[in-house]
Short mmCIF file of C-alpha atoms and ligand atoms in Angstrom, two decimals:
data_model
loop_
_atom_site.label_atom_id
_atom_site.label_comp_id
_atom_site.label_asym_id
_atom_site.label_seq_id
_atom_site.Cartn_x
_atom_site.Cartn_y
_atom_site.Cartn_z
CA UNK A 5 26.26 34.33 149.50
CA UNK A 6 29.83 34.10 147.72
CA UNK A 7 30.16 31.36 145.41
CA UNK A 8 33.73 30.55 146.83
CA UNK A 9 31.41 30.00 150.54
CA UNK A 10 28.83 28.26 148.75
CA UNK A 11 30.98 26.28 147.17
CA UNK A 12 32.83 25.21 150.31
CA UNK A 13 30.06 24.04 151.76
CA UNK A 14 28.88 21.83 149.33
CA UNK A 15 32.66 20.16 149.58
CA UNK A 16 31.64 19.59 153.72
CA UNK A 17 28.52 17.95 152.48
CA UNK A 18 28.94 16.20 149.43
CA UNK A 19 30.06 12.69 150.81
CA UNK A 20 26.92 12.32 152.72
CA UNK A 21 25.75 10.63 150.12
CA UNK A 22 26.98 7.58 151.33
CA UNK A 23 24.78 7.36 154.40
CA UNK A 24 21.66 7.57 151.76
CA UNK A 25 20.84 5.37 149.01
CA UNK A 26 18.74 5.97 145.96
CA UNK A 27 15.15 5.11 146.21
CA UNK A 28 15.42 0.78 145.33
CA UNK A 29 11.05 0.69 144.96
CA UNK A 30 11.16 2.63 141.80
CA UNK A 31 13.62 0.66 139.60
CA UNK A 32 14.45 3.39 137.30
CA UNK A 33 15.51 5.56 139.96
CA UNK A 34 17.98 2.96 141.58
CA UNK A 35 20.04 3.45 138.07
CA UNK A 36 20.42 7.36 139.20
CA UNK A 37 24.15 8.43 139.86
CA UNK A 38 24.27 8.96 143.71
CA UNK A 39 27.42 11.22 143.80
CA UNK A 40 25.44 14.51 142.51
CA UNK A 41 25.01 17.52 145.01
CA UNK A 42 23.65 20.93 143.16
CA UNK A 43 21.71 23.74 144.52
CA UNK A 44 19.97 27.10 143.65
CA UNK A 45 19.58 29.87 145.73
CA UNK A 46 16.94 32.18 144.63
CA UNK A 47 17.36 35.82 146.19
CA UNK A 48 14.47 37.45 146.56
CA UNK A 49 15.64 40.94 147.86
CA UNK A 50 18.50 40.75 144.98
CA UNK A 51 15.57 38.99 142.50
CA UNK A 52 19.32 36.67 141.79
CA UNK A 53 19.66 33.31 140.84
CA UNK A 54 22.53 31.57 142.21
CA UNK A 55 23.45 27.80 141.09
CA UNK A 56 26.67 25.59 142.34
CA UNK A 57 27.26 21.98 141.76
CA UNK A 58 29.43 18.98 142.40
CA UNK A 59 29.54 17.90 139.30
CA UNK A 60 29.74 21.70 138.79
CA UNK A 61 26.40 21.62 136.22
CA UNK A 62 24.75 19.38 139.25
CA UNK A 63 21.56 22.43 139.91
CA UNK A 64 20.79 21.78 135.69
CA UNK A 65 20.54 17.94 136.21
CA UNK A 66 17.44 16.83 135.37
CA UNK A 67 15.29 14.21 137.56
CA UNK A 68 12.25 12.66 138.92
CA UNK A 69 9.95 15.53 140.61
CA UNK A 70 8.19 12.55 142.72
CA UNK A 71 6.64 14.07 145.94
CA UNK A 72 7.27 17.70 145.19
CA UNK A 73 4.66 17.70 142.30
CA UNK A 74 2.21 16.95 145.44
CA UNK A 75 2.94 20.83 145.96
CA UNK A 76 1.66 22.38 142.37
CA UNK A 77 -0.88 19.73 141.65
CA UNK A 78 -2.22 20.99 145.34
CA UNK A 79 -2.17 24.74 144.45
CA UNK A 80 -3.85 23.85 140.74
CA UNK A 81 -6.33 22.27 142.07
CA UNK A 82 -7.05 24.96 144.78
CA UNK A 83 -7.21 27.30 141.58
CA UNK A 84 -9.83 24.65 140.49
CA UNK A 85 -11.77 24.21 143.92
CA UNK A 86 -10.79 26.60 145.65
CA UNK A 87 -9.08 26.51 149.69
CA UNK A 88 -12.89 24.35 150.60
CA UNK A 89 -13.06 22.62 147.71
CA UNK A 90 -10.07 20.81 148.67
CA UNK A 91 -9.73 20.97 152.28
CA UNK A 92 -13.59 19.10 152.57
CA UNK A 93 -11.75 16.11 150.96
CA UNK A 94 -8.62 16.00 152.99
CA UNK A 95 -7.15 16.78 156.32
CA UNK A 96 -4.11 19.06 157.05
CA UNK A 97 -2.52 17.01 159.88
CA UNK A 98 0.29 15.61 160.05
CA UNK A 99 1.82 12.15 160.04
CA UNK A 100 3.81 9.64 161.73
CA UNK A 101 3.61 6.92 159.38
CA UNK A 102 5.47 6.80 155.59
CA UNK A 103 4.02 8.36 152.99
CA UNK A 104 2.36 5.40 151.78
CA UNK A 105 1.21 3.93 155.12
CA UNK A 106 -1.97 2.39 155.26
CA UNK A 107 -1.80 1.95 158.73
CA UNK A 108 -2.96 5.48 159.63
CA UNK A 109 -6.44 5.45 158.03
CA UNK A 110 -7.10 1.96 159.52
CA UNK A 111 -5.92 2.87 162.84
CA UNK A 112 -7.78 6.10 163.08
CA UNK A 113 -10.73 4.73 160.92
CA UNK A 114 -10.20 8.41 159.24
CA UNK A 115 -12.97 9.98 157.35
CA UNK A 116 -10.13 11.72 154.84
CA UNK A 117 -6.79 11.13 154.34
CA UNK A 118 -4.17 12.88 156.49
CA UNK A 119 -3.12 15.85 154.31
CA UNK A 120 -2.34 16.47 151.03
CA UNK A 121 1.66 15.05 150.98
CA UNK A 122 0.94 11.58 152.17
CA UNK A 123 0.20 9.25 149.08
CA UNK A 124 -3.36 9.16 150.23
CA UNK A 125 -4.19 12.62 149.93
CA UNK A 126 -1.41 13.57 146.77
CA UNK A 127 -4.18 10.53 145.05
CA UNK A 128 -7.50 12.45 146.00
CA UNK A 129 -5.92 15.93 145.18
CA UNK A 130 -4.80 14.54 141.83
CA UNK A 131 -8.90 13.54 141.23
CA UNK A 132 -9.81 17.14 142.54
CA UNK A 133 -8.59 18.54 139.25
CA UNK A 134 -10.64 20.12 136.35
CA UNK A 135 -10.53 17.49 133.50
CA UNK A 136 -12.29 14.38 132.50
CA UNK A 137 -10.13 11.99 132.35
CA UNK A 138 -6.05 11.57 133.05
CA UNK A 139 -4.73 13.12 129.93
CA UNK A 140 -6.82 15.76 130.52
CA UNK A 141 -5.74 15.77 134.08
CA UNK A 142 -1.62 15.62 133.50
CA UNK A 143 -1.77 17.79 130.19
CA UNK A 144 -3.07 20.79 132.37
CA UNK A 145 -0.68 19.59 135.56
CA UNK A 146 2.24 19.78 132.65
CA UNK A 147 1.26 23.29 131.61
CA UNK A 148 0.99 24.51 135.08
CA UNK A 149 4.04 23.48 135.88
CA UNK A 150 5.97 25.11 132.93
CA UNK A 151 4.29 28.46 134.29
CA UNK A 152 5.36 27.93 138.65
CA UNK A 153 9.03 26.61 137.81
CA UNK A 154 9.29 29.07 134.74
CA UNK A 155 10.72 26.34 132.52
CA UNK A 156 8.79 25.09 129.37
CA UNK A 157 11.45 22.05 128.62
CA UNK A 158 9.45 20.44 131.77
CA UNK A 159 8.45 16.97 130.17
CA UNK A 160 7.49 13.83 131.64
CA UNK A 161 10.21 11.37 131.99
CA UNK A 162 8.86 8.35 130.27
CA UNK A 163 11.33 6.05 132.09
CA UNK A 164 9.81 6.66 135.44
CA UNK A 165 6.23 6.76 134.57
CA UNK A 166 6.45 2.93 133.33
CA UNK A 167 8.76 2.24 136.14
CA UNK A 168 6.08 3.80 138.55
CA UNK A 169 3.00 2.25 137.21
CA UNK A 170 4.65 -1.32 136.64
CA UNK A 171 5.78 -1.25 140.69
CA UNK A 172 2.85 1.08 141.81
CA UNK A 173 1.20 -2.10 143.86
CA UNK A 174 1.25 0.22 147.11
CA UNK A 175 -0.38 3.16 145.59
CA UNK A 176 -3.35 1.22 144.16
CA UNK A 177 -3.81 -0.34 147.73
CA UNK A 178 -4.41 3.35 149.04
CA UNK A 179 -6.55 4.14 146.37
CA UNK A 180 -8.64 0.73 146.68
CA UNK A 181 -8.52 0.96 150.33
CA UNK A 182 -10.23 4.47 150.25
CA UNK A 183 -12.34 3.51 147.29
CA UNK A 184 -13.72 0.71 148.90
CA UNK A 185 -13.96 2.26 152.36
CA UNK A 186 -16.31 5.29 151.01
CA UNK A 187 -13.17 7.68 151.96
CA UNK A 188 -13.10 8.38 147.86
CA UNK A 189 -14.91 8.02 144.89
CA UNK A 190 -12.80 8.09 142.13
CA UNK A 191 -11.76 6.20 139.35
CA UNK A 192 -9.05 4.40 140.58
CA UNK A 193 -6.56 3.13 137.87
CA UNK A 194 -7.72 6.47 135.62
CA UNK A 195 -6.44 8.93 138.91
CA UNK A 196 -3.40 6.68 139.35
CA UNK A 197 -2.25 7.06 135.99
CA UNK A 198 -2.57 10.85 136.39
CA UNK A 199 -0.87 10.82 139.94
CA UNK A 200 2.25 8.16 138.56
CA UNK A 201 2.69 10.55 135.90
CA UNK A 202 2.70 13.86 138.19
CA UNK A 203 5.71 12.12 140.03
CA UNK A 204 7.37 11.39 137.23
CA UNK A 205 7.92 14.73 135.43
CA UNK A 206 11.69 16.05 135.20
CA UNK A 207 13.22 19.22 136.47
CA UNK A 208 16.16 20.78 138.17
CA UNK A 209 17.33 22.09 141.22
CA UNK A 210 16.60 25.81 139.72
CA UNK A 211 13.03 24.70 138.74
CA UNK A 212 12.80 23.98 142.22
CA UNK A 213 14.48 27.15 143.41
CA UNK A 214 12.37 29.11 141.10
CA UNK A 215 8.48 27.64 142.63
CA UNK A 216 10.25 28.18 146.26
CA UNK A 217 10.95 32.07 145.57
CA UNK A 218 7.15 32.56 144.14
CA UNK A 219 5.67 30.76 147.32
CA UNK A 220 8.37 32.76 149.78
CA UNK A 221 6.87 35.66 147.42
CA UNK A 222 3.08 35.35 148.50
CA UNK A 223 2.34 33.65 145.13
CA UNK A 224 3.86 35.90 142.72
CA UNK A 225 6.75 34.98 140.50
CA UNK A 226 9.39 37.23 141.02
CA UNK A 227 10.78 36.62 138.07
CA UNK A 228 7.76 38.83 135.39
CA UNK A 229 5.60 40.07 138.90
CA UNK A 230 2.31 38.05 137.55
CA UNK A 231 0.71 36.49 140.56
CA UNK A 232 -0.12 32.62 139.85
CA UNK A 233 -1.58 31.73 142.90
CA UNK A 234 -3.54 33.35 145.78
CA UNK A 235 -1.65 34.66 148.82
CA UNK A 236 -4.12 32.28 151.14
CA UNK A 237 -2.70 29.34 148.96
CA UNK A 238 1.17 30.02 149.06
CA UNK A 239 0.34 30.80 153.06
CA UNK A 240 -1.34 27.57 153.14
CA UNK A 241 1.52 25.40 151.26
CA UNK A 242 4.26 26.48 152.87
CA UNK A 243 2.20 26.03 156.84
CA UNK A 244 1.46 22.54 154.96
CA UNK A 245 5.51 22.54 154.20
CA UNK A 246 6.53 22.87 157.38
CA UNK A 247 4.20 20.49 159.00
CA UNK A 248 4.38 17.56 156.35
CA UNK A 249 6.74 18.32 153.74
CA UNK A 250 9.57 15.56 155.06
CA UNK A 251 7.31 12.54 155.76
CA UNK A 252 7.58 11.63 158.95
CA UNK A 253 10.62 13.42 158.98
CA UNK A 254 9.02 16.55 159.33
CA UNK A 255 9.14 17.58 162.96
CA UNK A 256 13.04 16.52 163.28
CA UNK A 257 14.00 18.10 160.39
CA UNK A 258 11.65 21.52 161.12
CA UNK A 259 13.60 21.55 164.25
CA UNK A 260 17.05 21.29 162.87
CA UNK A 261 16.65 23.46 159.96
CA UNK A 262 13.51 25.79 160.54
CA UNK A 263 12.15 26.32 156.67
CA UNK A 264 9.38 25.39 154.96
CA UNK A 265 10.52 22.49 153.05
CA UNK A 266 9.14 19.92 150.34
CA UNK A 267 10.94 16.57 149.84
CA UNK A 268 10.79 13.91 146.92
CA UNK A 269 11.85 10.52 146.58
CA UNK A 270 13.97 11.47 143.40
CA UNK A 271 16.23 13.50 146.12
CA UNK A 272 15.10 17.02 145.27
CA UNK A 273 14.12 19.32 147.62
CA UNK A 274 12.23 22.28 147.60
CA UNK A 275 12.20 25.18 150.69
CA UNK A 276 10.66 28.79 150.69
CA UNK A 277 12.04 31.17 153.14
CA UNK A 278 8.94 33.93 153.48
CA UNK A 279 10.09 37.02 151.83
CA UNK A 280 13.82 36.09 151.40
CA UNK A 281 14.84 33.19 149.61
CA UNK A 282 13.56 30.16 146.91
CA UNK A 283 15.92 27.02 147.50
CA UNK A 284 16.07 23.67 145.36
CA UNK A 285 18.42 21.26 146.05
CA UNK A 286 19.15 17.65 144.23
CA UNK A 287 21.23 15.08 145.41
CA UNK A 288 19.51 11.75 144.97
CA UNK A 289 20.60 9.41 147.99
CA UNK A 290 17.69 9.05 150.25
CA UNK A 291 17.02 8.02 154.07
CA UNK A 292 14.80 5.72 155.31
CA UNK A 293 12.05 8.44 155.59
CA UNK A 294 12.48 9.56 151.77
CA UNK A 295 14.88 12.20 152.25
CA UNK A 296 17.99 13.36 150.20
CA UNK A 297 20.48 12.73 153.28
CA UNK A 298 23.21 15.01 151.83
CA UNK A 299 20.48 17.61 150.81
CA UNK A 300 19.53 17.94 154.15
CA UNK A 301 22.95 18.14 155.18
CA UNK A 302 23.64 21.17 152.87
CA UNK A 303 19.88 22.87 153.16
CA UNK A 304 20.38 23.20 157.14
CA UNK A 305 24.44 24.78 156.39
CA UNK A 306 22.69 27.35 153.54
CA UNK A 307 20.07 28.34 156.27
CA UNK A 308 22.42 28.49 159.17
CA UNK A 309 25.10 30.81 156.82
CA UNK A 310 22.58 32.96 155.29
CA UNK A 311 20.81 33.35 159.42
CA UNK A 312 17.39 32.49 157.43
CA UNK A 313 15.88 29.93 159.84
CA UNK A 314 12.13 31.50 160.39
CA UNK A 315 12.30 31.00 164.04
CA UNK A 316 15.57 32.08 165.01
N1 LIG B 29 5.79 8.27 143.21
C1 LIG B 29 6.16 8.06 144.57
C2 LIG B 29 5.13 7.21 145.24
O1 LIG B 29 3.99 7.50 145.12
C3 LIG B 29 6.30 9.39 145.24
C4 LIG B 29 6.90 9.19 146.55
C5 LIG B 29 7.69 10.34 147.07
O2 LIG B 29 8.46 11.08 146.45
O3 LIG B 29 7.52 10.41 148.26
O4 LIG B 29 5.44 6.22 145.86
#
């Protein structure tokens, strides 16, 4: 796309922001400037990296990864398990509850969690992993994720992680909950630490651009050809995408904008157009769902310029 068109658009969307706010649960992410709106456009056919910003350096910011990690700590540990290794310890449907509802596994009196995006099953797929304990578990997480978003200045943002854990009452209800329902065996505040500190690692909008053009690419980076994860997995994820990447967001938003999509609290998101196009987007003003409200805005303008919705 021309940068001058790309550009414009991000003008039209930028003020959305104000019909978000940051996530308020996770204290250090309240502190987050809201008025930041940056994307990168990974072109697959061109193999061309595209970044604009308001704040022009906006796609470099760095921030909380939150619910996206829930996409390469599921595709490590289906390189651990493999695709029934993991999918005989959680379901792929998806939800109408929050991501951290309870109410769904009581309701249904479910024998696994919903899928592998709501907090439930991000907490069981986190335990899945190779490793013996969580420092075994994050330090191979970290190292996988320097490979999928080609970026080895990944670290984990210490901020967030205490942040997380201090105010992580919810999560250790799911895990308890399951624990003491005989959903999951795990060791609860061991996996937790692992799965606080999966949420809180930092990238940017062109780490996020960069793991959305490997999965639109069957599992290969495009960037040195070396496949990283099956084509069955990158298949799977982005179905998985589609279906639950937005909370319970997912159907309206699949709808409006038609691309696989992950979402995370931090306001990153994360879409792979099959064959065409890796997009990450971070603008950090959130709906009630979860989502960034001004990077929806701007993902479903990108999609509708560039004519890249998959069912149209
Ligand atoms: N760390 C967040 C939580 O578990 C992740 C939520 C998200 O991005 O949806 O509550």
């Amino acid at each position: 796309m021309k940068q001058s068109d790309l550009h414009d658009l991000l003008i039209k969307d930028f003020d959305y922001y104000k019909e978000g706010k940051n996530a308020q649960y996770i204290p250090a992410l309240s502190q987050v400037d809201p008025k930041q709106l940056g994307i990168a456009l990974y072109n697959l056919q061109a193999n061309e990296l595209q970044t604009c910003g308001i704040p022009e350096k906006s796609a470099n910011v760095r921030f909380a990864i939150e619910s996206i990690s829930k996409v390469p700590v599921l595709l490590l540990a289906i390189n651990d398990n493999g695709l029934d290794g993991v999918f005989s310890h959680v379901d792929a449907e998806p939800t109408g509850f929050s991501f951290n509802s309870l109410l769904n596994m009581q309701i249904e009196q479910r024998k696994y969690p919903l899928n592998p995006f709501v907090n439930q099953g991000a907490i069981v797929v986190n335990s899945l992993l190779k490793g013996k304990n969580s420092d075994e578990r994050f330090a191979r997480i970290l190292d996988f994720m320097k490979e999928i978003f080609n970026d080895n200045d990944i670290t984990l943002n210490e901020e967030v992680y205490h942040s997380e854990s201090k105010t992580g009452d919810i999560n250790r209800s799911i895990a308890y909950y399951m624990k003491g329902n005989g959903i999951w065996n795990g060791d609860v505040e061991d996996v937790l630490d692992s799965y606080f500190k999966q949420c809180s690692v930092n990238v940017n909008a062109i780490d996020l651009a960069n793991l959305g053009a490997l999965l639109a690419n069957g599992g290969v980076a495009p960037w040195n050809g070396k496949r990283i994860v099956s084509e069955e997995s990158a298949t799977i994820v982005k179905s998985l995408m589609l279906t639950a990447g937005l909370y319970d967001e997912s159907g309206d938003f699949s709808m409006r904008v038609g691309v696989p999509t992950k979402s995370g609290v931090g306001g990153g998101l994360m879409s792979a157009v099959p064959g065409k196009y890796g997009i990450g987007i971070f603008s950090p003003a959130i709906d009630k769902p979860g989502n960034s409200v001004a990077g929806m805005k701007l993902l479903h303008d990108v999609v509708q310029e560039l004519n890249i919705d998959i069912f149209a």
